[in-house]
CSV table of C-alpha atoms in Angstrom, one decimal:
chain,number,residue,atom,x,y,z
R,29,MET,CA,0.0,0.0,0.0
R,30,ALA,CA,1.4,3.4,-1.0
R,31,GLN,CA,2.2,5.7,1.9
R,32,SER,CA,0.9,9.3,2.0
R,33,VAL,CA,3.4,12.1,1.4
R,34,GLY,CA,4.0,14.3,4.4
R,35,ILE,CA,5.4,17.7,5.0
R,36,LYS,CA,8.7,16.2,6.0
R,37,ASP,CA,9.0,14.5,2.6
R,38,VAL,CA,8.5,17.8,0.9
R,39,ALA,CA,11.1,19.5,3.0
R,40,ARG,CA,13.6,16.8,2.3
R,41,ALA,CA,13.0,16.9,-1.4
R,42,ALA,CA,13.2,20.7,-1.6
R,43,GLY,CA,16.2,20.8,0.8
R,44,VAL,CA,14.5,23.2,3.2
R,45,SER,CA,13.2,23.0,6.7
R,46,VAL,CA,9.7,21.8,7.7
R,47,GLY,CA,9.0,25.4,8.8
R,48,THR,CA,9.8,26.8,5.4
R,49,VAL,CA,7.4,24.3,3.7
R,50,SER,CA,4.7,25.4,6.2
R,51,ASN,CA,5.3,29.0,5.4
R,52,VAL,CA,5.0,28.3,1.7
R,53,ILE,CA,1.7,26.7,2.3
R,54,ASN,CA,0.3,29.1,4.8
R,55,ARG,CA,2.2,32.4,4.3
R,56,PRO,CA,3.8,32.3,0.9
R,57,ASP,CA,4.6,36.0,0.8
R,58,SER,CA,7.0,35.5,3.7
R,59,VAL,CA,9.3,33.1,1.6
R,60,ALA,CA,11.8,34.2,-1.0
R,61,THR,CA,10.5,33.6,-4.6
R,62,GLU,CA,13.2,31.1,-5.5
R,63,THR,CA,12.7,29.1,-2.4
R,64,ARG,CA,9.0,29.2,-2.8
R,65,ALA,CA,9.3,27.9,-6.4
R,66,ARG,CA,11.5,25.1,-5.2
R,67,VAL,CA,9.1,24.0,-2.5
R,68,GLN,CA,6.1,24.2,-4.8
R,69,SER,CA,7.9,22.1,-7.4
R,70,ALA,CA,8.5,19.4,-4.7
R,71,ILE,CA,4.9,19.6,-3.7
R,72,ASP,CA,3.7,19.1,-7.3
R,73,ARG,CA,6.2,16.3,-8.0
R,74,LEU,CA,5.4,14.3,-4.8
R,75,GLY,CA,1.7,14.9,-5.0
R,76,TYR,CA,1.6,16.3,-1.4
R,77,VAL,CA,-1.9,17.2,-0.2
R,78,ARG,CA,-2.3,19.2,3.0
R,79,SER,CA,-4.2,17.5,5.8
R,80,GLU,CA,-7.2,19.8,6.2
R,81,SER,CA,-8.6,17.8,9.1
R,82,ALA,CA,-5.4,18.1,11.1
R,83,ARG,CA,-5.3,21.9,10.4
R,84,GLN,CA,-8.9,22.2,11.5
R,85,LEU,CA,-8.3,20.3,14.7
R,86,ARG,CA,-5.3,22.5,15.6
R,87,ALA,CA,-7.4,25.6,14.9
R,88,GLY,CA,-10.4,24.1,16.9
R,89,ARG,CA,-12.8,25.0,14.1
R,90,SER,CA,-14.0,22.2,11.8
R,91,ARG,CA,-15.3,23.1,8.4
R,92,ILE,CA,-17.6,20.1,8.3
R,93,MET,CA,-21.1,19.8,9.5
R,94,GLY,CA,-22.8,16.4,9.9
R,95,LEU,CA,-26.2,15.6,8.4
R,96,LEU,CA,-27.9,12.4,9.7
R,97,VAL,CA,-31.3,11.5,8.0
R,98,LEU,CA,-33.7,8.6,8.3
R,99,ASP,CA,-33.5,7.3,4.7
R,100,MET,CA,-31.3,8.6,1.9
R,101,GLY,CA,-33.4,6.3,-0.4
R,102,ASN,CA,-36.2,8.7,0.1
R,103,PRO,CA,-36.0,11.7,-2.4
R,104,PHE,CA,-37.4,13.9,0.4
R,105,PHE,CA,-34.2,13.6,2.4
R,106,VAL,CA,-32.1,14.0,-0.8
R,107,ASP,CA,-33.8,17.4,-1.2
R,108,VAL,CA,-33.2,18.2,2.5
R,109,ALA,CA,-29.5,17.4,2.0
R,110,ARG,CA,-29.4,19.6,-1.2
R,111,GLY,CA,-30.7,22.6,0.8
R,112,ALA,CA,-28.3,22.0,3.7
R,113,GLU,CA,-25.3,21.5,1.4
R,114,ARG,CA,-26.1,24.7,-0.5
R,115,ALA,CA,-26.3,26.8,2.7
R,116,ALA,CA,-23.1,25.2,4.0
R,117,ARG,CA,-21.2,25.7,0.8
R,118,ASP,CA,-22.1,29.4,0.8
R,119,ALA,CA,-20.5,29.6,4.2
R,120,GLY,CA,-17.4,27.8,3.0
R,121,LEU,CA,-18.3,24.5,4.8
R,122,GLY,CA,-18.8,21.0,3.7
R,123,VAL,CA,-21.5,18.4,4.7
R,124,MET,CA,-20.9,14.8,5.9
R,125,VAL,CA,-24.2,13.1,4.9
R,126,CYS,CA,-25.0,9.9,6.8
R,127,ASN,CA,-28.1,7.6,6.7
R,128,SER,CA,-29.5,5.9,9.8
R,129,ALA,CA,-31.8,3.8,7.7
R,130,GLU,CA,-34.4,4.3,10.4
R,131,SER,CA,-32.2,2.3,12.8
R,132,VAL,CA,-31.7,3.5,16.4
R,133,SER,CA,-28.3,1.6,16.6
R,134,GLU,CA,-27.0,3.0,13.4
R,135,GLU,CA,-28.0,6.5,14.5
R,136,ALA,CA,-26.0,6.1,17.7
R,137,GLU,CA,-23.0,4.9,15.7
R,138,TYR,CA,-23.1,7.9,13.4
R,139,LEU,CA,-23.5,10.3,16.2
R,140,SER,CA,-20.4,8.8,17.8
R,141,LEU,CA,-18.6,9.2,14.5
R,142,PHE,CA,-19.5,12.9,14.4
R,143,ALA,CA,-18.2,13.4,17.9
R,144,GLU,CA,-14.9,11.6,17.0
R,145,GLN,CA,-14.5,13.8,13.9
R,146,ARG,CA,-15.3,17.0,16.0
R,147,VAL,CA,-17.7,18.3,13.3
R,148,ARG,CA,-18.8,21.9,13.5
R,149,GLY,CA,-22.4,20.8,14.3
R,150,VAL,CA,-25.0,18.3,13.3
R,151,LEU,CA,-28.3,18.4,11.5
R,152,LEU,CA,-30.4,15.5,12.8
R,153,THR,CA,-33.6,13.7,11.9
R,154,PRO,CA,-33.9,11.4,14.9
R,155,ALA,CA,-34.7,7.7,14.5
R,156,ASP,CA,-34.7,7.1,18.3
R,157,ALA,CA,-38.2,8.1,19.6
R,158,THR,CA,-36.9,7.8,23.2
R,159,GLY,CA,-34.4,10.6,22.8
R,160,ARG,CA,-31.6,8.6,24.4
R,161,ASN,CA,-29.3,9.0,21.5
R,162,ILE,CA,-29.7,12.7,21.6
R,163,GLU,CA,-29.1,12.8,25.3
R,164,SER,CA,-25.9,10.8,24.9
R,165,PHE,CA,-24.7,13.1,22.0
R,166,ARG,CA,-25.4,16.2,24.0
R,167,ARG,CA,-22.6,15.4,26.4
R,168,HIS,CA,-20.1,16.2,23.7
R,169,GLY,CA,-21.1,19.8,23.6
R,170,ILE,CA,-21.5,19.8,19.8
R,171,PRO,CA,-24.4,22.0,18.6
R,172,PHE,CA,-27.2,20.3,16.7
R,173,VAL,CA,-30.4,21.2,15.0
R,174,LEU,CA,-33.4,18.9,14.7
R,175,VAL,CA,-34.6,18.6,11.1
R,176,ASP,CA,-38.2,17.6,10.2
R,177,ARG,CA,-38.9,17.3,13.9
R,178,VAL,CA,-40.1,19.8,16.5
R,179,ALA,CA,-37.7,20.2,19.4
R,180,GLU,CA,-40.1,19.1,22.1
R,181,GLY,CA,-38.7,19.0,25.6
R,182,THR,CA,-35.3,20.3,24.4
R,183,THR,CA,-33.7,23.7,24.1
R,184,GLU,CA,-32.1,23.1,20.7
R,185,CYS,CA,-33.2,24.7,17.4
R,186,SER,CA,-35.5,22.8,15.1
R,187,VAL,CA,-36.9,23.2,11.6
R,188,SER,CA,-40.1,21.2,10.8
R,189,VAL,CA,-43.3,21.2,8.8
R,190,ASP,CA,-46.7,21.5,10.4
R,191,ASP,CA,-47.6,17.8,9.9
R,192,VAL,CA,-50.9,18.2,11.8
R,193,ALA,CA,-52.0,20.8,9.2
R,194,GLY,CA,-50.6,18.5,6.4
R,195,GLY,CA,-52.7,15.5,7.6
R,196,ALA,CA,-55.7,17.7,7.7
R,197,LEU,CA,-55.2,19.0,4.2
R,198,ALA,CA,-55.0,15.4,2.8
R,199,VAL,CA,-58.1,14.1,4.5
R,200,ARG,CA,-60.1,17.3,4.1
R,201,HIS,CA,-59.5,16.9,0.4
R,202,LEU,CA,-60.8,13.3,0.4
R,203,VAL,CA,-63.8,14.2,2.5
R,204,ASP,CA,-64.7,17.0,0.2
R,205,ALA,CA,-64.5,14.5,-2.7
R,206,GLY,CA,-67.2,12.4,-1.0
R,207,HIS,CA,-65.2,9.8,0.8
R,208,ARG,CA,-66.4,8.6,4.2
R,209,SER,CA,-64.2,5.5,4.7
R,210,ILE,CA,-60.5,6.3,4.5
R,211,ALA,CA,-57.4,4.2,5.3
R,212,TYR,CA,-54.3,5.7,6.8
R,213,VAL,CA,-51.1,3.9,5.8
R,214,SER,CA,-49.0,5.3,8.6
R,215,GLY,CA,-45.5,3.9,8.9
R,216,PRO,CA,-43.8,3.2,12.2
R,217,PRO,CA,-45.9,4.5,15.1
R,218,GLY,CA,-42.9,5.8,17.0
R,219,PHE,CA,-42.2,8.6,14.5
R,220,ASN,CA,-43.7,12.0,15.5
R,221,GLN,CA,-44.4,12.8,11.9
R,222,VAL,CA,-46.6,9.7,11.6
R,223,ARG,CA,-48.6,10.5,14.7
R,224,ASP,CA,-49.0,14.2,13.8
R,225,ARG,CA,-50.3,13.4,10.3
R,226,ARG,CA,-52.8,11.0,11.9
R,227,THR,CA,-53.9,13.7,14.3
R,228,GLY,CA,-54.4,16.1,11.4
R,229,ALA,CA,-56.5,13.5,9.6
R,230,LEU,CA,-58.7,13.0,12.6
R,231,ASN,CA,-59.1,16.7,13.0
R,232,ALA,CA,-60.4,17.0,9.4
R,233,LEU,CA,-62.9,14.2,10.0
R,234,GLU,CA,-64.1,15.9,13.1
R,235,GLU,CA,-64.5,19.2,11.2
R,236,ALA,CA,-66.8,17.4,8.8
R,237,GLY,CA,-68.9,15.8,11.5
R,238,LEU,CA,-67.4,12.4,11.0
R,239,GLY,CA,-66.1,10.1,13.8
R,240,PRO,CA,-62.6,8.5,14.1
R,241,GLU,CA,-64.0,5.2,13.0
R,242,CYS,CA,-64.0,6.6,9.5
R,243,LEU,CA,-60.2,6.4,9.5
R,244,ARG,CA,-58.7,2.9,9.5
R,245,GLU,CA,-55.0,2.8,10.3
R,246,LEU,CA,-52.7,0.4,8.6
R,247,PRO,CA,-49.2,0.7,10.3
R,248,THR,CA,-46.1,-0.4,8.5
R,249,GLU,CA,-42.6,-1.2,9.8
R,250,ARG,CA,-40.9,1.1,7.3
R,251,LEU,CA,-41.6,4.2,5.1
R,252,ASP,CA,-40.7,2.7,1.7
R,253,VAL,CA,-42.3,1.4,-1.4
R,254,ALA,CA,-42.1,-2.3,-0.3
R,255,ALA,CA,-44.0,-1.4,2.9
R,256,GLY,CA,-46.6,0.4,0.7
R,257,ARG,CA,-47.1,-2.7,-1.4
R,258,ASP,CA,-47.6,-4.8,1.7
R,259,ALA,CA,-50.1,-2.3,3.0
R,260,GLY,CA,-51.9,-2.3,-0.3
R,261,ALA,CA,-52.2,-6.1,-0.2
R,262,ARG,CA,-53.7,-5.9,3.3
R,263,LEU,CA,-56.0,-3.2,2.0
R,264,LEU,CA,-57.2,-5.5,-0.8
R,265,GLY,CA,-58.0,-8.2,1.8
R,266,LEU,CA,-60.4,-6.1,3.8
R,267,ALA,CA,-64.1,-7.1,3.4
R,268,ASP,CA,-65.2,-3.5,3.8
R,269,ARG,CA,-62.5,-1.8,1.8
R,270,PRO,CA,-62.2,2.0,2.2
R,271,THR,CA,-62.7,4.1,-0.9
R,272,ALA,CA,-59.7,6.2,-0.3
R,273,VAL,CA,-56.2,6.0,1.3
R,274,PHE,CA,-54.0,8.6,2.8
R,275,CYS,CA,-50.3,7.6,3.1
R,276,ALA,CA,-47.7,9.0,5.5
R,277,ASN,CA,-45.3,9.6,2.6
R,278,ASP,CA,-45.1,9.3,-1.1
R,279,LEU,CA,-43.0,6.1,-1.2
R,280,LEU,CA,-45.8,4.3,0.7
R,281,ALA,CA,-48.4,5.8,-1.6
R,282,LEU,CA,-46.4,4.6,-4.7
R,283,GLY,CA,-46.3,1.1,-3.2
R,284,VAL,CA,-50.1,1.1,-2.6
R,285,LEU,CA,-50.5,2.3,-6.2
R,286,GLN,CA,-48.4,-0.6,-7.5
R,287,ALA,CA,-50.5,-3.1,-5.5
R,288,MET,CA,-53.7,-1.7,-6.9
R,289,PHE,CA,-52.4,-1.9,-10.5
R,290,ALA,CA,-51.3,-5.5,-10.0
R,291,ALA,CA,-54.8,-6.4,-8.6
R,292,GLY,CA,-56.7,-4.5,-11.4
R,293,VAL,CA,-58.1,-1.9,-9.0
R,294,ASP,CA,-58.8,1.4,-10.7
R,295,VAL,CA,-57.1,4.5,-9.2
R,296,PRO,CA,-58.9,6.8,-8.6
R,297,ASP,CA,-62.4,5.5,-9.4
R,298,ASP,CA,-62.1,2.4,-7.1
R,299,LEU,CA,-59.6,3.8,-4.7
R,300,ALA,CA,-58.4,7.4,-4.3
R,301,ILE,CA,-54.8,7.9,-3.1
R,302,VAL,CA,-53.1,10.8,-1.4
R,303,GLY,CA,-49.4,10.8,-0.5
R,304,TYR,CA,-47.1,13.1,1.5
R,305,ASP,CA,-43.8,15.0,0.6
R,306,ASP,CA,-44.5,15.6,-3.1
R,307,ILE,CA,-41.2,14.0,-4.3
R,308,ASP,CA,-40.5,14.2,-8.0
R,309,PHE,CA,-41.7,10.7,-8.6
R,310,ALA,CA,-45.2,11.7,-7.4
R,311,ALA,CA,-46.0,13.7,-10.5
R,312,ALA,CA,-44.3,11.1,-12.7
R,313,ALA,CA,-46.3,8.1,-11.5
R,314,ALA,CA,-48.5,6.1,-13.9
R,315,VAL,CA,-51.4,7.8,-12.2
R,316,PRO,CA,-50.0,11.2,-11.1
R,317,LEU,CA,-50.1,11.3,-7.3
R,318,THR,CA,-51.9,13.9,-5.2
R,319,SER,CA,-49.6,14.8,-2.4
R,320,VAL,CA,-49.0,17.2,0.5
R,321,ARG,CA,-45.9,19.1,-0.4
R,322,GLN,CA,-43.2,19.8,2.1
R,323,PRO,CA,-40.6,22.5,1.2
R,324,ALA,CA,-37.7,20.0,1.7
R,325,VAL,CA,-34.9,22.1,0.2
R,326,THR,CA,-35.9,25.2,2.2
R,327,LEU,CA,-36.2,23.0,5.3
R,328,GLY,CA,-32.6,21.8,4.9
R,329,ALA,CA,-31.2,25.2,4.1
R,330,LEU,CA,-32.9,26.9,7.1
R,331,ALA,CA,-31.6,24.2,9.4
R,332,ALA,CA,-28.1,24.7,8.2
R,333,GLU,CA,-28.4,28.4,8.6
R,334,LEU,CA,-29.5,28.1,12.2
R,335,LEU,CA,-26.6,25.8,12.9
R,336,LEU,CA,-24.2,28.2,11.3
R,337,GLU,CA,-25.6,31.1,13.3
R,338,GLU,CA,-25.1,29.1,16.5
R,339,THR,CA,-21.6,28.0,15.8
R,340,GLU,CA,-20.4,31.4,14.5
R,341,GLU,CA,-21.3,32.8,17.9
R,342,THR,CA,-18.1,31.2,19.3
R,343,ALA,CA,-15.8,32.5,16.6
R,344,ALA,CA,-13.0,34.5,18.2
R,345,ASP,CA,-12.3,36.9,15.3
R,346,THR,CA,-15.9,37.9,14.5
R,347,PRO,CA,-18.1,38.1,17.6
R,348,ALA,CA,-21.7,37.6,16.7
R,349,LYS,CA,-24.9,38.5,18.5
R,350,PRO,CA,-26.0,35.9,21.1
R,351,HIS,CA,-27.7,33.0,19.4
R,352,GLN,CA,-31.3,32.4,20.3
R,353,HIS,CA,-32.6,28.9,19.9
R,354,ARG,CA,-35.7,28.9,17.6
R,355,ARG,CA,-38.3,26.5,16.5
R,356,VAL,CA,-39.1,27.2,12.8
R,357,VAL,CA,-42.4,25.6,11.6
R,358,LEU,CA,-43.1,25.7,7.8
R,359,GLN,CA,-46.5,25.2,6.2
R,360,PRO,CA,-47.3,22.4,3.9
R,361,GLU,CA,-49.3,22.7,0.6
R,362,LEU,CA,-51.7,20.3,-1.0
R,363,VAL,CA,-50.9,19.5,-4.7
R,364,VAL,CA,-53.9,17.8,-6.3
R,365,ARG,CA,-53.4,15.4,-9.2
R,366,ARG,CA,-55.3,12.6,-10.8
R,367,SER,CA,-54.9,9.9,-8.1
R,368,SER,CA,-57.6,11.5,-5.9
R,369,LEU,CA,-59.9,12.9,-8.6
R,370,SER,CA,-62.5,10.1,-8.7
R,371,ALA,CA,-66.0,10.9,-10.0
R,372,ARG,CA,-67.8,10.2,-6.7
């Protein structure tokens, strides 16, 4: 295995001291032109690359923020990462993106990795509903911002979407279309988003004078297309099948749509479907999917900006005004497409 080239190798090749090489890299104007050229030639010839991580640790200011999301297979989180990366890049920082895969243990491992790497801060969509992973991470003193989750019971910043309002938008639309029996494909019950969207759905039913029995919940272990297909199969097996289904995200909705197609069930005339997130695939589905749109890119960018604001407060050279932790709640929007436009 080839060994990496160090600053001592450059100094030896150029016939100068390690201090001179350091000056060429960090303070080139302080080195004579001929010496600087000789050192630069050695750097180019040997392929020396400065260890940015070591420099950052010496300075005590990492230029990397961590981003830990539930599922990078979900385009919603890809858009969140895009927004965070854009804001970080504008500030001269990079983003280390990690995927907990909805696993509490993997989340804990990545949070430990962030602590070991001494990242500037962390943007986190928690997988652990108990909050134990967050409590353990808090001991390291690294700032973090909760993403797509309200910071309940904590003092940290958070950026989220009003999922109660989003669930109400989805079910109000279905009720207005004449549906009185609605399934909710909900995902893991431990996730706040899943519970809040259900609360919104029940609120919409109550507004319409309908009872909670009009909403039949079909929980799933994951929030992906395969789980949606499984929920669709269960839906098909119900003797008194609902006429509409609201899904906790678009991937679940696309899975339900696949199950209906395979069984010859017409969407939307036999079953109306509404998803959540409004990922790009929603509009491109065989039957374009009605969905509750979340401003994912904006959500990621705002979370990164809050983290940057908090971490810049400690910068020695540019004192900033004291950071105030904030809970930013964005509003969702219903995007109506063919999947819910049945002629009822």
